[in-house]
Amino acid sequence: MNKEIENIMEEYILLYDIVSKKPVFWISDYKIPFSEVENFDVRMSDIQDAEERLERFKPFLKNEFEELVASDGLIESELTKIKKMEKKLKLKGSLYLKQDNELQVAGSIKARGGIYEVLKHTEKLAFENNLIDEFSSYEELSKEENKKFFSKYTIQVGSTGNLGLSIGIISAKIGYKVIVHMSSDAKTWKKDLLREKGVKVVEYPDDYSRAVEEGRRLSDLDKYSYFIDDEKSLDLFLGYGVAASRLKKQLEAEKIKVDSKNPLFVYLPCGVGGGPGGIAFGLKLLYGDNVHCFFAEPTHSPCMLIGMYTKTYDKYSVQDFGLDNRTIADGLAVGRASGFVSRALIELLNGVYTVTDDELYKYQYELYNSEKIYLEPSACAGFKGVVEVENEERLELYLKNNSKYMKNATHIVWGTGGSLVPEPIRDKQLSIGKNINI
Ligand SMILES: *Cc1c(COP(=O)(O)O)cnc(C)c1O
């Protein structure tokens, strides 16, 4: 470790636990009352604009994907009460799972941001080239001649796996050529599935940030290529943000109150930050101080925690602190946080905590055993947060005199992925979790 890092370590003492891979729970000192937040990087109207765009694409999506016929082209997941898991974890509040693991088309949270950005780019090209106008039904885009038009263009993206799947699947349907730049630790079945869909997969021996960097560079050399930039993209963020108002509708339909006496807690697994960031941002705009958002990261890849806690944002990678970025949670195996997201949330986010691989396996098994729901390991990071927040000591520290309302709390664990994971891999993971005691 160099001098610069040593100095930071001295100033931010929690880093000693972080670099020794001990699970930590950081409650942010930077969060301020919602009414005092002044500089929003994104406004509600930006998220509404994204919602309207997705609405316009519904006829096309319904036309292209069997699984979207029932929902009339809407890509959205269920909010499921998981009573048995709630009992198992001995919670005072109520426990829900937001089932992005079942999100149509891409089987993960990436179906929100990834698909949205590809559609936005497509709409732009389609208007510029008069394939559609403001009076058209977007079903027009399913025509052979239009798909042929898009085949001149390439979409490129860097991915640990799921973003590549989401973008690969939607882009191939529209007609684009697709190149996905992946870290070599991306799961083999994800690479195989992409190749099956006609996607070109390029692998990099280094980690994710390097795959993004190379993808960005190669795409910039080709004027017919568009790069989806997970570390910087506002469109990805907005696509994810749409989840917030949809969740609000689901909570209202379930008659779940959210106010100062009925707090809402949301636990979001975090990789580079776009997914959890967009959702947390959207929720804060809707619920202000009554929603408490926490990010969850692997102990080996706590890039958002380091970036926010030390307010150095994307300056350092976890490797700079001697961590290896190796984890079973491939969706969260990101060494450097998004600078844009970490800054956008610094006054809004309630905290970040870390989980070990063993804890992920254990929660994965417990959920499957009690509810018969399978989540991929990354998607299980939320559960630890609920347990921690309900822990008396932690609560005292966090909520101070508000803890009397904890029995009214609604906890939502964001189940970010899983439905595309092949059966043999699931079985293997579950058998590991069964034998772990934590
Ligand atoms: C990508 C991913 C996340 C986190 O999203 P980021 O935008 O990378 O922070 C969480 N869970 C799963 C399963 C993912 O694939």
XYZ file of C-alpha atoms and ligand atoms in Angstrom:
453
model
C 0.000 0.000 0.000
C 1.382 3.412 -0.894
C 1.609 6.501 1.297
C -1.546 8.060 -0.095
C -3.623 5.029 0.829
C -1.973 4.847 4.253
C -2.974 8.437 4.952
C -6.556 7.736 4.013
C -6.557 4.695 6.268
C -5.519 6.816 9.201
C -8.336 9.240 8.645
C -11.065 6.681 8.039
C -10.696 3.997 10.649
C -13.429 1.686 9.380
C -11.056 0.992 6.490
C -9.015 -1.273 8.770
C -11.945 -3.666 8.992
C -12.744 -3.199 5.309
C -9.252 -4.118 4.093
C -9.160 -7.134 6.385
C -12.416 -8.279 4.703
C -14.429 -8.138 7.913
C -18.113 -7.499 7.237
C -18.996 -3.931 8.227
C -22.110 -1.817 8.485
C -21.469 1.818 7.668
C -24.138 4.321 8.568
C -23.555 7.410 6.489
C -22.679 10.662 8.258
C -23.191 12.522 5.009
C -26.888 11.921 4.659
C -28.880 15.075 5.352
C -32.630 15.660 5.738
C -34.278 15.320 2.363
C -35.699 18.852 2.519
C -32.142 20.215 2.721
C -30.805 18.443 -0.346
C -30.277 21.123 -2.950
C -28.407 19.880 -5.939
C -30.183 16.971 -7.530
C -28.320 15.516 -10.472
C -31.548 14.051 -11.786
C -35.130 15.271 -11.548
C -38.409 13.405 -11.295
C -39.284 14.619 -14.786
C -36.234 12.794 -16.179
C -37.471 9.530 -14.691
C -40.992 10.213 -15.991
C -39.549 10.774 -19.441
C -37.956 7.316 -19.221
C -41.282 5.837 -18.144
C -43.054 7.387 -21.112
C -40.425 6.071 -23.504
C -40.891 2.540 -22.155
C -44.635 3.002 -22.609
C -44.124 3.856 -26.298
C -42.059 0.717 -26.802
C -44.646 -1.622 -25.262
C -46.240 -2.676 -28.595
C -42.806 -3.550 -29.987
C -41.732 -5.466 -26.881
C -44.999 -7.374 -26.758
C -44.550 -8.274 -30.391
C -41.002 -9.530 -29.954
C -41.169 -11.412 -26.648
C -43.725 -14.150 -25.906
C -43.212 -13.620 -22.205
C -44.380 -10.001 -22.464
C -47.750 -10.756 -24.026
C -49.459 -11.235 -20.665
C -48.175 -7.915 -19.303
C -48.903 -6.083 -22.568
C -45.232 -5.210 -23.070
C -44.503 -4.070 -19.514
C -41.285 -5.370 -17.947
C -41.955 -5.415 -14.196
C -41.538 -7.796 -11.265
C -43.773 -8.845 -8.395
C -43.468 -7.675 -4.818
C -43.776 -10.864 -2.783
C -44.422 -11.168 0.930
C -42.028 -13.782 2.272
C -43.596 -14.710 5.569
C -41.633 -17.888 6.182
C -38.320 -16.143 5.688
C -39.556 -13.327 7.935
C -40.182 -15.904 10.676
C -36.892 -17.623 10.040
C -35.027 -14.337 10.514
C -37.182 -13.496 13.584
C -38.086 -10.045 12.343
C -40.320 -7.486 14.016
C -41.236 -5.733 10.785
C -42.677 -7.248 7.589
C -40.438 -8.716 4.943
C -40.947 -8.491 1.193
C -38.897 -9.596 -1.772
C -38.857 -7.482 -4.932
C -38.544 -10.241 -7.461
C -36.296 -8.866 -10.174
C -34.982 -12.420 -10.304
C -38.125 -13.074 -12.351
C -37.918 -9.929 -14.434
C -38.892 -10.859 -17.977
C -36.446 -10.996 -20.893
C -33.184 -10.814 -18.920
C -33.894 -12.448 -15.552
C -32.225 -9.720 -13.526
C -32.327 -6.082 -12.461
C -30.378 -5.334 -15.664
C -33.599 -5.740 -17.628
C -34.465 -2.271 -16.323
C -31.473 -0.102 -17.169
C -29.890 -2.107 -19.968
C -32.995 -2.550 -22.065
C -34.017 1.034 -21.493
C -30.781 2.492 -22.803
C -30.834 0.328 -25.939
C -34.435 1.387 -26.603
C -33.603 5.047 -26.134
C -30.757 4.810 -28.623
C -33.019 2.918 -31.006
C -35.741 5.551 -30.826
C -33.211 8.241 -31.652
C -31.863 6.372 -34.691
C -35.369 5.477 -35.828
C -36.530 9.101 -35.752
C -33.385 10.487 -37.368
C -33.731 8.027 -40.210
C -37.505 8.334 -40.587
C -38.277 4.730 -39.708
C -40.993 5.988 -37.389
C -42.530 9.348 -36.487
C -44.456 10.583 -33.471
C -47.687 9.058 -34.792
C -46.300 5.563 -35.419
C -46.896 2.502 -33.338
C -43.457 1.177 -32.416
C -44.588 -2.196 -33.700
C -43.229 -0.851 -36.982
C -39.758 -1.602 -35.650
C -40.486 -5.316 -35.901
C -40.577 -5.076 -39.727
C -37.816 -6.947 -41.528
C -36.597 -3.823 -43.379
C -36.185 -1.964 -40.101
C -34.234 -4.774 -38.498
C -32.038 -4.770 -41.553
C -31.448 -1.056 -41.058
C -30.264 -1.621 -37.476
C -27.912 -4.397 -38.547
C -25.542 -1.683 -39.816
C -25.091 -0.553 -36.233
C -23.249 -2.086 -33.310
C -23.970 -1.910 -29.600
C -21.038 -2.542 -27.251
C -20.939 -2.917 -23.497
C -18.591 -3.992 -20.720
C -20.184 -6.463 -18.342
C -19.637 -8.869 -15.459
C -22.435 -10.926 -17.038
C -25.984 -9.776 -16.475
C -25.726 -6.405 -18.189
C -24.308 -8.190 -21.230
C -27.229 -10.621 -21.181
C -29.820 -7.885 -20.961
C -28.248 -5.738 -23.672
C -27.325 -8.708 -25.840
C -30.853 -10.090 -25.846
C -32.685 -6.844 -26.589
C -30.132 -5.617 -29.133
C -30.229 -8.864 -31.095
C -34.043 -8.590 -31.322
C -33.839 -5.081 -32.733
C -31.288 -6.198 -35.294
C -28.039 -4.721 -33.987
C -24.682 -6.396 -34.001
C -23.590 -6.764 -30.372
C -20.183 -7.005 -28.738
C -19.958 -7.693 -25.008
C -16.634 -7.100 -23.275
C -16.361 -9.334 -20.241
C -14.022 -9.906 -17.356
C -12.667 -13.453 -17.510
C -14.259 -14.297 -14.169
C -17.703 -13.829 -15.742
C -19.609 -17.109 -15.518
C -19.134 -19.513 -18.419
C -22.850 -20.186 -18.835
C -23.486 -16.458 -19.252
C -20.881 -16.256 -22.010
C -22.298 -19.369 -23.695
C -25.844 -18.060 -23.588
C -24.721 -14.791 -25.162
C -22.858 -16.562 -27.955
C -25.974 -18.635 -28.595
C -27.864 -15.374 -29.151
C -25.348 -14.330 -31.796
C -23.453 -11.948 -29.526
C -19.704 -11.542 -29.884
C -18.050 -12.030 -26.496
C -14.572 -10.628 -25.865
C -12.814 -11.685 -22.670
C -10.250 -9.792 -20.609
C -7.898 -11.367 -18.101
C -8.108 -8.326 -15.828
C -11.200 -7.264 -14.016
C -14.353 -5.513 -14.980
C -13.062 -1.916 -15.128
C -10.569 -2.978 -17.765
C -13.284 -4.639 -19.883
C -15.269 -1.393 -19.737
C -12.240 0.696 -20.654
C -11.368 -1.435 -23.685
C -14.981 -1.637 -24.836
C -15.310 2.120 -24.617
C -12.105 2.635 -26.608
C -12.980 0.167 -29.360
C -16.497 1.486 -29.711
C -15.266 5.071 -30.024
C -13.225 4.045 -33.070
C -16.359 3.011 -34.986
C -18.931 5.662 -35.878
C -21.655 3.050 -36.282
C -21.045 1.781 -32.774
C -22.708 2.883 -29.546
C -21.160 2.121 -26.174
C -23.291 1.567 -23.110
C -21.167 2.880 -20.302
C -22.012 1.253 -16.995
C -19.667 3.574 -15.102
C -21.080 6.813 -16.480
C -24.445 6.341 -18.100
C -27.317 8.595 -17.085
C -29.728 6.590 -19.241
C -29.010 3.351 -17.413
C -29.609 5.183 -14.148
C -32.931 6.570 -15.363
C -34.067 3.186 -16.651
C -33.408 1.690 -13.227
C -35.092 4.651 -11.559
C -38.428 3.800 -13.169
C -38.705 0.946 -10.646
C -39.426 3.449 -7.866
C -42.826 4.679 -9.016
C -43.810 1.160 -9.972
C -42.929 -0.051 -6.481
C -44.978 2.793 -5.015
C -48.029 1.559 -6.926
C -47.429 -1.978 -5.667
C -47.148 -0.787 -2.075
C -50.369 1.183 -2.431
C -52.132 -1.834 -3.923
C -51.026 -3.866 -0.885
C -52.203 -1.031 1.396
C -48.731 -0.703 2.870
C -48.302 2.696 4.455
C -45.059 4.625 4.191
C -44.742 7.662 6.449
C -42.765 8.859 9.467
C -44.386 6.232 11.708
C -44.273 3.474 9.079
C -40.732 3.450 7.736
C -39.740 1.692 4.532
C -36.337 -0.011 4.403
C -34.880 -1.082 1.064
C -31.760 -3.224 0.697
C -30.038 -3.109 -2.680
C -27.105 -5.238 -3.869
C -24.511 -2.930 -5.406
C -21.928 -3.470 -8.118
C -20.875 -0.367 -10.015
C -23.904 1.420 -8.567
C -26.227 2.229 -11.468
C -28.957 -0.256 -10.577
C -29.211 0.318 -6.835
C -28.396 4.003 -7.334
C -31.199 4.637 -9.816
C -33.720 2.834 -7.650
C -32.646 4.489 -4.386
C -32.674 7.875 -6.064
C -36.180 7.351 -7.431
C -37.416 6.147 -4.033
C -35.934 9.151 -2.221
C -37.670 11.514 -4.634
C -40.971 9.790 -3.844
C -40.659 9.095 -0.108
C -37.957 11.472 1.168
C -36.833 10.652 4.714
C -39.433 7.921 5.150
C -37.484 5.533 2.965
C -34.173 4.184 4.250
C -31.928 2.834 1.492
C -28.895 0.639 2.105
C -26.463 -0.802 -0.413
C -24.911 -4.241 0.017
C -21.493 -5.259 -1.315
C -19.221 -8.304 -1.047
C -16.392 -8.009 1.488
C -13.962 -8.544 -1.416
C -15.488 -5.810 -3.635
C -16.623 -2.910 -1.448
C -16.018 -0.208 -4.057
C -19.089 1.921 -3.331
C -18.470 1.724 0.407
C -14.874 2.901 0.024
C -15.812 5.558 -2.524
C -18.575 7.080 -0.431
C -17.179 6.622 3.067
C -13.903 8.333 2.133
C -15.614 10.681 -0.340
C -13.007 9.756 -2.921
C -15.784 8.346 -5.141
C -14.218 6.656 -8.184
C -10.650 7.718 -7.441
C -9.505 4.360 -6.067
C -10.256 0.755 -6.805
C -10.587 -1.961 -4.161
C -7.290 -3.346 -5.492
C -5.593 -0.109 -4.397
C -6.544 -1.173 -0.866
C -5.153 -4.652 -1.347
C -8.498 -6.366 -1.964
C -8.841 -8.916 -4.763
C -12.403 -8.343 -6.081
C -13.013 -12.095 -6.087
C -16.434 -13.233 -4.957
C -19.177 -15.721 -5.739
C -21.392 -12.656 -6.260
C -20.328 -12.125 -9.874
C -22.942 -9.395 -10.409
C -21.292 -7.354 -7.665
C -17.658 -8.096 -8.533
C -16.770 -4.525 -9.431
C -13.526 -2.938 -8.252
C -14.317 0.706 -8.873
C -17.612 2.474 -8.182
C -19.388 4.750 -10.609
C -18.227 8.307 -9.902
C -21.516 9.685 -11.085
C -23.664 7.459 -8.885
C -21.542 7.751 -5.750
C -21.686 11.545 -5.999
C -25.390 11.681 -6.868
C -26.273 9.729 -3.722
C -23.848 11.104 -1.173
C -26.483 13.169 0.689
C -29.278 10.652 0.191
C -28.031 7.168 0.934
C -28.443 5.831 4.488
C -25.539 3.417 4.460
C -23.549 0.593 2.914
C -22.716 -2.788 4.426
C -20.675 -5.788 3.328
C -21.367 -9.524 3.224
C -19.146 -12.577 2.931
C -19.612 -15.273 0.307
C -20.592 -17.691 3.079
C -23.363 -15.368 4.189
C -24.634 -15.115 0.611
C -24.709 -18.894 0.246
C -26.463 -19.222 3.584
C -29.236 -16.720 2.808
C -29.606 -18.229 -0.640
C -30.208 -21.622 0.915
C -32.536 -20.319 3.641
C -34.681 -18.495 1.105
C -34.906 -21.510 -1.127
C -35.584 -23.827 1.762
C -38.335 -21.686 3.262
C -39.966 -20.052 0.237
C -38.861 -22.197 -2.720
C -37.477 -19.095 -4.394
C -34.064 -19.261 -6.045
C -31.905 -16.135 -6.215
C -28.393 -15.963 -7.612
C -25.741 -15.258 -4.935
C -25.414 -11.532 -5.740
C -29.143 -11.134 -5.265
C -29.050 -12.455 -1.693
C -26.970 -9.591 -0.313
C -30.058 -7.730 0.906
C -31.033 -10.151 3.679
C -28.064 -9.437 5.864
C -29.105 -5.782 5.955
C -32.528 -6.552 7.388
C -31.012 -8.625 10.156
C -28.465 -5.914 10.916
C -31.002 -3.097 10.930
C -33.272 -5.004 13.305
C -30.363 -5.638 15.620
C -31.034 -3.518 18.704
C -27.622 -2.003 19.071
C -27.430 -1.022 15.457
C -30.881 0.458 15.591
C -30.149 2.529 18.631
C -27.238 3.987 16.752
C -29.157 4.501 13.575
C -32.707 5.471 14.443
C -32.097 6.903 17.920
C -35.515 7.567 19.407
C -37.409 6.427 16.318
C -36.839 2.765 17.027
C -40.296 2.447 18.552
C -41.673 2.447 15.015
C -39.618 -0.544 13.946
C -42.487 -2.959 14.452
C -44.333 -1.025 11.716
C -41.389 -1.211 9.343
C -41.631 -2.696 5.865
C -38.367 -4.262 4.700
C -37.841 -4.849 0.999
C -34.960 -7.036 -0.073
C -34.249 -6.387 -3.724
C -33.832 -9.824 -5.297
C -31.780 -8.733 -8.256
C -31.389 -11.862 -10.369
C -31.574 -15.590 -10.817
C -34.099 -16.971 -13.272
C -31.585 -17.601 -16.067
C -29.155 -19.594 -13.907
C -29.017 -23.229 -15.134
C -30.356 -25.962 -12.853
C -27.056 -27.804 -12.138
C -25.401 -24.572 -11.036
C -28.311 -23.782 -8.731
C -28.132 -27.220 -7.148
C -24.448 -26.907 -6.527
C -24.808 -23.492 -4.876
C -27.697 -24.617 -2.700
C -25.782 -27.647 -1.484
C -22.963 -25.359 -0.378
C -25.318 -23.075 1.562
C -26.966 -26.007 3.282
C -23.710 -26.880 4.972
C -22.703 -23.419 6.061
C -23.420 -22.172 9.567
C -23.165 -18.502 10.301
C -25.580 -5.852 -11.848
C -26.189 -6.507 -10.703
C -26.365 -5.831 -9.501
C -25.869 -4.433 -9.212
O -26.090 -3.464 -10.195
P -24.982 -2.337 -10.462
O -25.629 -1.417 -11.404
O -23.799 -3.023 -11.056
O -24.651 -1.734 -9.149
C -26.975 -6.520 -8.465
N -27.390 -7.797 -8.616
C -27.241 -8.464 -9.769
C -27.731 -9.867 -9.858
C -26.639 -7.837 -10.850
O -26.475 -8.515 -11.983
